[in-house]
Short mmCIF file of C-alpha atoms in Angstrom, two decimals:
data_model
loop_
_atom_site.label_atom_id
_atom_site.label_comp_id
_atom_site.label_asym_id
_atom_site.label_seq_id
_atom_site.Cartn_x
_atom_site.Cartn_y
_atom_site.Cartn_z
CA MET K 1 3.72 30.29 3.36
CA ASN K 2 3.69 32.17 -0.02
CA ASN K 3 1.35 31.14 -2.50
CA THR K 4 4.04 29.81 -5.27
CA LEU K 5 4.78 27.39 -1.85
CA LYS K 6 1.17 26.49 -0.82
CA ILE K 7 1.28 25.40 -4.42
CA ILE K 8 3.93 23.03 -4.45
CA ALA K 9 2.81 22.12 -1.24
CA VAL K 10 -0.24 20.24 -2.53
CA LEU K 11 1.02 19.10 -5.85
CA SER K 12 3.48 17.56 -4.10
CA LEU K 13 1.06 15.72 -1.95
CA LEU K 14 -1.21 14.72 -4.70
CA ALA K 15 1.78 13.99 -6.94
CA ILE K 16 3.41 11.42 -3.55
CA THR K 17 0.17 9.58 -3.41
CA GLY K 18 1.39 7.47 -7.05
CA CYS K 19 -2.48 8.25 -7.96
CA LYS K 20 -2.10 8.63 -12.17
CA SER K 21 -4.46 10.18 -14.88
CA THR K 22 -7.24 8.25 -15.06
CA GLU K 23 -10.47 8.75 -16.95
CA THR K 24 -13.02 8.79 -14.23
CA VAL K 25 -17.11 8.71 -13.81
CA THR K 26 -18.74 11.97 -13.02
CA THR K 27 -22.11 10.71 -12.63
CA PRO K 28 -25.14 12.94 -10.02
CA VAL K 29 -24.33 12.17 -6.93
CA GLN K 30 -27.44 10.83 -5.41
CA GLN K 31 -28.10 10.77 -1.72
CA VAL K 32 -28.31 7.53 0.04
CA ASN K 33 -29.77 6.52 3.01
CA TYR K 34 -27.25 3.47 5.25
CA GLN K 35 -28.69 0.88 8.23
CA ASN K 36 -24.86 0.46 9.05
CA VAL K 37 -21.49 0.61 8.12
CA PHE K 38 -21.37 -2.85 7.10
CA GLN K 39 -23.20 -1.89 3.60
CA PHE K 40 -21.78 1.91 4.09
CA ASN K 41 -18.36 0.09 3.32
CA MET K 42 -20.15 -2.37 0.69
CA HIS K 43 -21.29 1.51 -1.08
CA VAL K 44 -18.05 2.72 -1.34
CA GLU K 45 -16.81 -0.03 -3.10
CA ALA K 46 -18.97 -0.12 -5.26
CA LEU K 47 -17.82 3.31 -5.29
CA LEU K 48 -13.85 2.96 -6.15
CA GLN K 49 -14.89 -0.08 -8.36
CA GLN K 50 -16.47 2.87 -11.19
CA GLN K 51 -13.47 5.59 -9.36
CA ASP K 52 -16.76 7.57 -8.87
CA VAL K 53 -14.69 10.78 -8.02
CA ALA K 54 -17.48 12.34 -7.18
CA ALA K 55 -19.61 10.10 -5.35
CA LEU K 56 -16.53 9.99 -2.79
CA LYS K 57 -15.43 13.26 -2.34
CA ALA K 58 -19.21 13.84 -1.16
CA LEU K 59 -18.81 11.19 1.54
CA TYR K 60 -15.99 13.44 3.05
CA SER K 61 -15.86 15.64 6.19
CA SER K 62 -12.95 17.70 6.86
CA ASN K 63 -14.49 17.00 11.06
CA LYS K 64 -10.79 15.21 11.74
CA ALA K 65 -8.54 17.93 10.22
CA LEU K 66 -10.87 20.46 11.82
CA LYS K 67 -10.09 18.71 15.08
CA LEU K 68 -6.43 18.76 14.39
CA ARG K 69 -5.51 21.75 14.27
CA GLN K 70 -7.70 25.49 14.01
CA PRO K 71 -8.96 26.25 10.62
CA SER K 72 -7.06 29.19 10.51
CA ARG K 73 -3.55 27.39 10.49
CA ILE K 74 -5.26 25.54 7.82
CA GLU K 75 -5.86 28.04 5.93
CA LYS K 76 -2.63 29.73 6.49
CA THR K 77 -1.19 26.37 4.74
CA PHE K 78 -2.94 25.11 2.32
CA GLY K 79 -5.37 27.73 1.25
CA ALA K 80 -8.99 28.57 0.83
CA ASN K 81 -9.86 25.40 -0.67
CA TRP K 82 -8.11 23.60 2.07
CA GLN K 83 -10.65 20.84 2.75
CA GLN K 84 -11.06 20.15 -1.41
CA ALA K 85 -6.87 19.44 -1.07
CA TYR K 86 -7.77 17.32 1.60
CA ALA K 87 -10.46 15.56 -0.35
CA ASN K 88 -7.96 15.21 -3.77
CA SER K 89 -5.17 13.52 -1.02
CA ILE K 90 -7.38 11.43 0.23
CA PHE K 91 -9.28 10.00 -3.10
CA ASN K 92 -6.19 10.27 -5.14
CA LEU K 93 -5.02 6.81 -3.06
CA PHE K 94 -7.47 5.51 -5.41
CA MET K 95 -7.65 6.37 -8.17
CA GLU K 96 -5.21 4.37 -9.79
CA SER K 97 -5.82 2.96 -13.57
CA GLN K 98 -6.51 -0.53 -13.54
CA VAL K 99 -6.43 -1.33 -9.76
CA PHE K 100 -9.30 -3.49 -8.56
CA TRP K 101 -9.84 -2.36 -4.88
CA SER K 102 -12.44 -4.84 -2.97
CA TYR K 103 -13.42 -4.46 0.75
CA GLN K 104 -11.72 -6.62 3.51
CA SER K 105 -12.34 -5.89 6.44
CA THR K 106 -13.36 -3.26 9.54
CA ARG K 107 -11.71 -2.17 13.38
CA GLN K 108 -13.50 -0.70 15.97
CA LEU K 109 -11.29 2.42 16.83
CA ASP K 110 -13.20 3.84 18.86
CA LYS K 111 -17.21 3.96 19.77
CA ASN K 112 -18.12 6.55 17.52
CA THR K 113 -15.23 5.73 14.43
CA VAL K 114 -14.00 2.55 13.21
CA ARG K 115 -11.50 2.01 9.86
CA THR K 116 -12.39 0.31 6.96
CA LEU K 117 -9.92 -1.81 5.06
CA PHE K 118 -9.27 -1.83 0.99
CA ARG K 119 -7.13 -3.90 -0.96
CA GLY K 120 -6.13 -2.94 -4.36
CA ASP K 121 -4.99 -5.69 -6.57
CA SER K 122 -3.25 -4.79 -9.91
CA ASP K 123 -1.02 -6.49 -12.67
CA ASP K 124 2.23 -4.72 -10.51
CA GLY K 125 1.29 -6.17 -7.15
CA PHE K 126 -1.42 -4.53 -4.57
CA HIS K 127 -2.07 -2.20 -2.27
CA PHE K 128 -3.95 -1.34 0.91
CA VAL K 129 -5.95 1.76 2.32
CA GLU K 130 -7.59 2.42 5.39
CA LEU K 131 -10.77 4.93 5.55
CA GLU K 132 -11.46 6.17 8.71
CA ILE K 133 -15.23 6.17 9.25
CA ASP K 134 -16.79 8.57 11.47
CA LYS K 135 -20.16 5.86 12.58
CA ASN K 136 -22.92 8.79 13.08
CA SER K 137 -22.55 10.30 10.32
CA PHE K 138 -21.88 7.80 7.57
CA LYS K 139 -18.88 10.25 6.71
CA ILE K 140 -15.17 9.32 5.92
CA ILE K 141 -13.22 11.49 7.33
CA ASP K 142 -9.23 10.17 6.45
CA ALA K 143 -7.09 7.92 4.84
CA HIS K 144 -3.95 5.91 5.27
CA ASP K 145 -2.32 4.30 3.04
CA LEU K 146 -0.55 1.65 4.98
CA SER K 147 2.70 1.40 3.13
CA THR K 148 3.50 4.82 5.03
CA MET K 149 4.00 5.95 8.38
CA TYR K 150 0.83 8.78 8.82
CA SER K 151 -2.29 9.01 7.33
CA THR K 152 -3.18 11.30 4.38
CA THR K 153 -4.79 14.16 6.91
CA VAL K 154 -2.21 13.89 10.02
CA PHE K 155 0.89 14.05 7.20
CA LEU K 156 -1.11 17.10 5.64
CA ASN K 157 -1.24 18.08 8.71
CA ARG K 158 2.74 17.62 9.51
CA VAL K 159 3.10 19.72 6.93
CA SER K 160 1.22 22.80 8.68
CA ASP K 161 3.69 22.11 11.27
CA ILE K 162 6.60 23.02 9.82
CA GLU K 163 5.53 25.86 8.77
CA PHE K 164 4.66 26.92 11.79
CA CYS K 165 8.02 26.38 13.69
CA GLN K 166 9.47 28.65 16.25
CA THR K 167 11.95 27.71 17.91
CA ASP K 168 15.04 26.02 16.35
CA ALA K 169 15.20 24.33 19.15
CA LYS K 170 13.10 21.31 17.73
CA PRO K 171 13.78 18.12 15.89
CA VAL K 172 11.11 18.76 13.31
CA CYS K 173 12.05 22.45 12.75
CA GLN K 174 15.76 21.35 12.26
CA ALA K 175 14.38 19.85 9.95
CA GLU K 176 12.43 22.11 8.10
CA ASP K 177 14.67 23.07 5.28
CA ALA K 178 15.53 19.71 4.04
CA PHE K 179 10.76 18.37 4.35
CA LYS K 180 10.55 21.78 2.48
CA GLY K 181 13.19 21.19 -0.17
CA LEU K 182 12.64 17.34 -0.39
CA LEU K 183 8.49 18.43 -1.27
CA MET K 184 9.35 20.96 -3.97
CA SER K 185 12.31 18.95 -5.67
CA ALA K 186 9.65 16.29 -5.76
CA SER K 187 6.79 18.56 -7.69
CA ASN K 188 9.46 19.61 -9.42
CA LYS K 189 10.98 16.00 -10.48
CA ASP K 190 14.01 16.78 -9.85
CA GLY K 191 15.96 14.18 -8.45
CA VAL K 192 19.38 15.64 -8.60
CA ASN K 193 18.28 18.38 -5.24
CA VAL K 194 16.08 15.32 -3.90
CA LEU K 195 19.55 13.37 -3.24
CA LYS K 196 20.83 16.97 -2.16
CA HIS K 197 18.28 18.02 0.39
CA TYR K 198 18.31 14.45 1.71
CA ASP K 199 22.63 14.18 1.78
CA SER K 200 21.29 17.51 3.65
CA LEU K 201 19.78 15.31 7.24
CA SER K 202 20.96 14.11 9.76
CA ALA K 203 21.13 10.81 11.91
CA GLU K 204 19.21 12.68 13.88
CA GLN K 205 16.25 14.23 11.31
CA MET K 206 16.80 10.81 9.26
CA ALA K 207 15.01 9.15 12.01
CA LEU K 208 12.11 11.81 13.10
CA PRO K 209 9.09 9.87 12.03
CA PHE K 210 7.96 12.27 9.62
CA ILE K 211 11.14 12.98 7.76
CA GLN K 212 10.85 8.94 6.90
CA ASP K 213 7.46 9.11 6.11
CA LEU K 214 8.05 11.49 3.17
CA ASN K 215 10.94 9.52 2.13
CA ILE K 216 8.74 6.14 2.13
CA ARG K 217 6.52 8.14 -0.12
CA LEU K 218 8.77 9.22 -2.55
CA ILE K 219 10.35 5.87 -2.95
CA SER K 220 6.81 4.76 -3.46
CA LEU K 221 6.70 6.56 -6.47
CA HIS K 222 9.41 4.50 -8.65
CA SER K 223 9.89 7.36 -10.87
CA ASN K 224 12.57 6.94 -13.45
CA TRP K 225 13.09 10.59 -12.09
CA LEU K 226 14.36 9.55 -8.69
CA PRO K 227 18.48 9.24 -8.77
CA LYS K 228 19.25 5.70 -8.00
CA THR K 229 21.50 6.43 -5.23
CA PHE K 230 19.14 8.08 -3.94
CA VAL K 231 16.44 4.90 -3.52
CA THR K 232 20.16 2.98 -2.68
CA ARG K 233 20.48 5.40 0.01
CA VAL K 234 17.31 5.12 1.71
CA ILE K 235 17.40 1.26 1.83
CA ASN K 236 20.22 1.60 3.30
CA ASP K 237 19.62 4.07 5.87
CA PHE K 238 16.11 2.28 7.16
CA THR K 239 17.74 -1.19 6.67
CA ARG K 240 20.26 0.78 9.26
CA MET K 241 17.89 1.94 11.84
CA ASP K 242 16.00 -1.58 11.48
CA THR K 243 13.14 0.38 10.06
CA LEU K 244 12.33 -0.97 6.57
CA PRO K 245 8.19 -0.43 5.33
CA TYR K 246 7.23 -3.18 3.96
CA SER K 247 6.84 -2.11 0.90
CA PHE K 248 10.04 -1.91 0.04
CA GLU K 249 9.41 -5.49 -0.38
CA GLY K 250 10.16 -4.82 -4.09
CA LEU K 251 13.00 -3.53 -4.90
CA LEU K 252 14.97 -5.33 -2.12
CA ILE K 253 13.85 -8.23 -4.47
CA GLU K 254 15.13 -6.48 -7.56
CA GLN K 255 18.43 -6.11 -5.42
CA GLY K 256 18.35 -9.88 -4.33
CA LYS K 257 18.32 -9.03 -0.85
CA LEU K 258 15.46 -11.78 0.58
CA GLU K 259 15.88 -11.46 3.23
CA LEU K 260 15.91 -8.46 4.41
CA ALA K 261 12.25 -8.60 2.00
CA LEU K 262 11.12 -11.17 4.17
CA LYS K 263 11.96 -8.53 7.23
CA ALA K 264 9.84 -5.79 5.73
CA LEU K 265 7.04 -7.84 5.21
CA ASP K 266 7.07 -8.48 9.20
CA SER K 267 7.24 -4.34 9.61
CA ALA K 268 3.62 -5.23 7.61
CA PRO K 269 0.94 -3.93 10.59
CA LEU K 270 -0.80 -6.27 11.95
CA GLN K 271 -4.08 -5.53 10.31
CA ILE K 272 -2.89 -6.69 7.38
CA ARG K 273 0.34 -8.85 8.07
CA ASP K 274 -2.20 -12.11 7.38
CA ASN K 275 -3.93 -10.90 4.57
CA SER K 276 -3.78 -12.95 1.76
CA VAL K 277 -1.44 -11.36 -1.27
CA MET K 278 1.16 -10.66 2.43
CA LEU K 279 1.50 -14.91 2.70
CA LEU K 280 1.47 -15.02 -0.93
CA GLU K 281 4.25 -13.06 -1.70
CA LYS K 282 6.01 -14.07 1.85
CA ALA K 283 5.56 -18.29 0.12
CA ALA K 284 7.17 -16.88 -2.55
CA ILE K 285 10.74 -15.99 -0.97
CA TYR K 286 10.55 -18.46 1.24
CA GLY K 287 10.42 -20.63 -2.20
CA GLU K 288 13.00 -18.34 -3.20
CA LEU K 289 14.87 -19.35 -0.58
CA ASN K 290 14.98 -23.83 -1.23
CA ASN K 291 13.01 -23.40 2.25
CA HIS K 292 10.23 -24.68 0.85
CA LYS K 293 8.38 -26.60 3.61
CA THR K 294 7.32 -23.15 5.22
CA SER K 295 6.41 -21.99 0.95
CA ILE K 296 3.33 -24.75 1.15
CA LYS K 297 3.24 -23.95 4.80
CA LEU K 298 2.34 -20.44 3.97
CA SER K 299 0.77 -20.73 0.46
CA HIS K 300 -2.01 -23.01 2.49
CA GLN K 301 -3.10 -20.31 4.88
CA ALA K 302 -3.11 -17.84 1.85
CA ILE K 303 -5.72 -20.25 0.27
CA PHE K 304 -7.23 -21.14 2.85
CA ASN K 305 -8.04 -17.24 3.49
CA GLU K 306 -8.73 -16.97 0.39
CA PRO K 307 -9.76 -20.25 -2.12
CA ASN K 308 -10.50 -18.12 -5.05
CA LEU K 309 -6.78 -16.44 -5.21
CA VAL K 310 -4.89 -18.79 -8.12
CA GLU K 311 -1.47 -17.68 -7.90
CA SER K 312 -1.44 -18.71 -4.36
CA TYR K 313 -2.17 -22.13 -5.73
CA VAL K 314 1.13 -22.13 -8.25
CA VAL K 315 3.51 -21.20 -5.66
CA LEU K 316 2.06 -23.64 -3.79
CA LEU K 317 2.12 -26.05 -6.60
CA VAL K 318 5.80 -25.10 -7.43
CA SER K 319 7.19 -25.75 -3.97
CA ALA K 320 5.08 -29.09 -3.60
CA ILE K 321 7.18 -30.03 -7.31
CA ALA K 322 10.64 -28.55 -5.02
CA ASP K 323 10.18 -30.81 -2.18
CA LYS K 324 9.12 -33.40 -3.99
CA ASP K 325 5.37 -33.55 -2.30
CA PHE K 326 4.56 -34.96 -5.92
CA LYS K 327 1.24 -36.61 -4.95
CA LEU K 328 0.48 -32.51 -2.98
CA ALA K 329 1.57 -31.29 -6.62
CA MET K 330 -0.79 -33.43 -8.66
CA ALA K 331 -3.72 -32.60 -6.76
CA THR K 332 -2.92 -28.86 -7.04
CA ILE K 333 -2.55 -29.32 -10.74
CA ASN K 334 -6.18 -30.88 -10.66
CA VAL K 335 -7.56 -27.89 -8.88
CA LEU K 336 -6.09 -25.22 -11.56
CA GLU K 337 -7.45 -27.20 -14.29
CA LYS K 338 -11.00 -27.91 -13.07
CA ARG K 339 -11.18 -24.76 -10.41
CA PHE K 340 -9.35 -22.42 -13.02
CA ALA K 341 -9.71 -24.21 -16.19
CA ILE K 342 -5.70 -23.87 -16.25
CA GLU K 343 -4.04 -26.49 -18.54
CA LEU K 344 -0.66 -27.73 -17.25
CA ASP K 345 0.49 -29.86 -20.16
CA GLU K 346 4.66 -30.57 -19.24
CA GLN K 347 5.46 -27.82 -21.59
CA ALA K 348 4.27 -25.42 -19.40
CA LEU K 349 4.66 -27.16 -16.26
CA SER K 350 9.09 -26.86 -17.66
CA GLU K 351 7.92 -23.14 -17.55
CA MET K 352 7.84 -22.83 -13.71
CA ILE K 353 10.25 -25.31 -12.82
CA SER K 354 12.26 -28.53 -13.79
CA THR K 355 9.44 -31.10 -14.00
CA ASP K 356 11.38 -33.92 -15.61
CA GLU K 357 11.47 -36.10 -11.94
CA PHE K 358 7.43 -35.24 -11.41
CA VAL K 359 6.94 -35.72 -14.87
CA ALA K 360 8.17 -39.64 -14.69
CA SER K 361 6.80 -39.96 -11.07
CA GLU K 362 3.85 -43.04 -10.86
CA VAL K 363 1.96 -40.12 -9.55
CA TYR K 364 2.03 -38.56 -12.73
CA GLN K 365 1.87 -41.04 -14.97
CA GLN K 366 -0.96 -42.62 -13.35
CA SER K 367 -3.04 -39.51 -12.98
CA ARG K 368 -2.47 -38.72 -17.04
CA LYS K 369 -3.54 -42.17 -17.85
CA SER K 370 -7.03 -41.59 -15.45
#
C-alpha cells in the first residue's frame, strides 16, 4: 500500500467510528494498581466520563493485533505508527461530545480475557461498546462497537487482508477494489463515488461479512454527504439478506417501517438485547403499532432493570392511557411527580396523547382531589 493509501485507510477508519471534535482532558497519566477487574472497569468508566484520552491510551496493549497478524504485515499496511492508529481507532469510539458513558456488565471470554460492556447515553440515543480486557495485565486489547460486525482490531486487520490478497479466487480479493473504493470515497466525503463503488458489488460480494460491516459503519455516520439513494439501497439489501443490524432502527422508524425496526432490534447481540434502553425502544415501537399490552410489559421490564430510567415511565404512561388502564396510568403519574419531580397537569398530558377520557375518569378526578 502506498503512503497515500495508508493515510486514507487510517483517516477513513477514524472517521467511520463516528467521532466528533471535542475538547479532551490531558492530565498526566498516573499508574494505578488494580485489585480486580471490577475496580479496573470503574476506573475506565471514570476516564470515559472525563474523556481523558491520554490515560485511556495508556491502558491499551497491541498484543491481540500481534497475535492475529505479523508485525511486519501490519506495518506495511498502516505504517510504522500502526500501534497508535489502532489505539486511536479504539478510543475514538468513545470520544463523541455530550455522551455519558456508564459500565453495564462483564462477561468471561476465556480464562485470561473478559469483555466489559459500556453504554453511552445522549440526546440522540444510545450506543454500546464492549472492551476486551486482559485480566493478567489489566490492559485493553480490543474494542467492539456492537452496532458493527467486527471489533476494531479485527476490522483493521481485514484492511490488511485486502492489501495482501494473492489470488482472485478468494471472495475477499474479488471485492478488493470496491472495498478500497468505499474507504477512499468515505475519507473524501465523496457520496457519488460511495454509491458507484457500492453498485459495483455483486450479490455474492455484498453478502461478505466484511463488506456488510463496512456498509454498516458508513450508514452509521448519518452524514448528509451520503446520498439518500445509497442509504435506501443499503437498507433494502440488508432487508433482502435478512441481516438488518440494530443500528438501522432509527432510519427504519424515519421511513415508517416499524415492523422492520423491531426486527432490527431483535438482531442485536445477546448481551444488549435485554438492556433497559433496548426494551424501552421496543416498548415505544409497540406503542406506535397500537400493541399497548406488549408496550406496557416491556416498559415494566425496562423499569425493573433500571428504575431511574425516566423515559420508561413516560412510555408506560402513554401506553397505559391508550390501553384505558387508568389505575396504572395514575400510579405512573404519581411516580413521575414524586420521584422525578415532573409535574403532569392536564395540558402536559394532552401533549403526549389524547387524554379526554382519562382526565374525565373517576380515578383521575379522585386522585387530583386528594
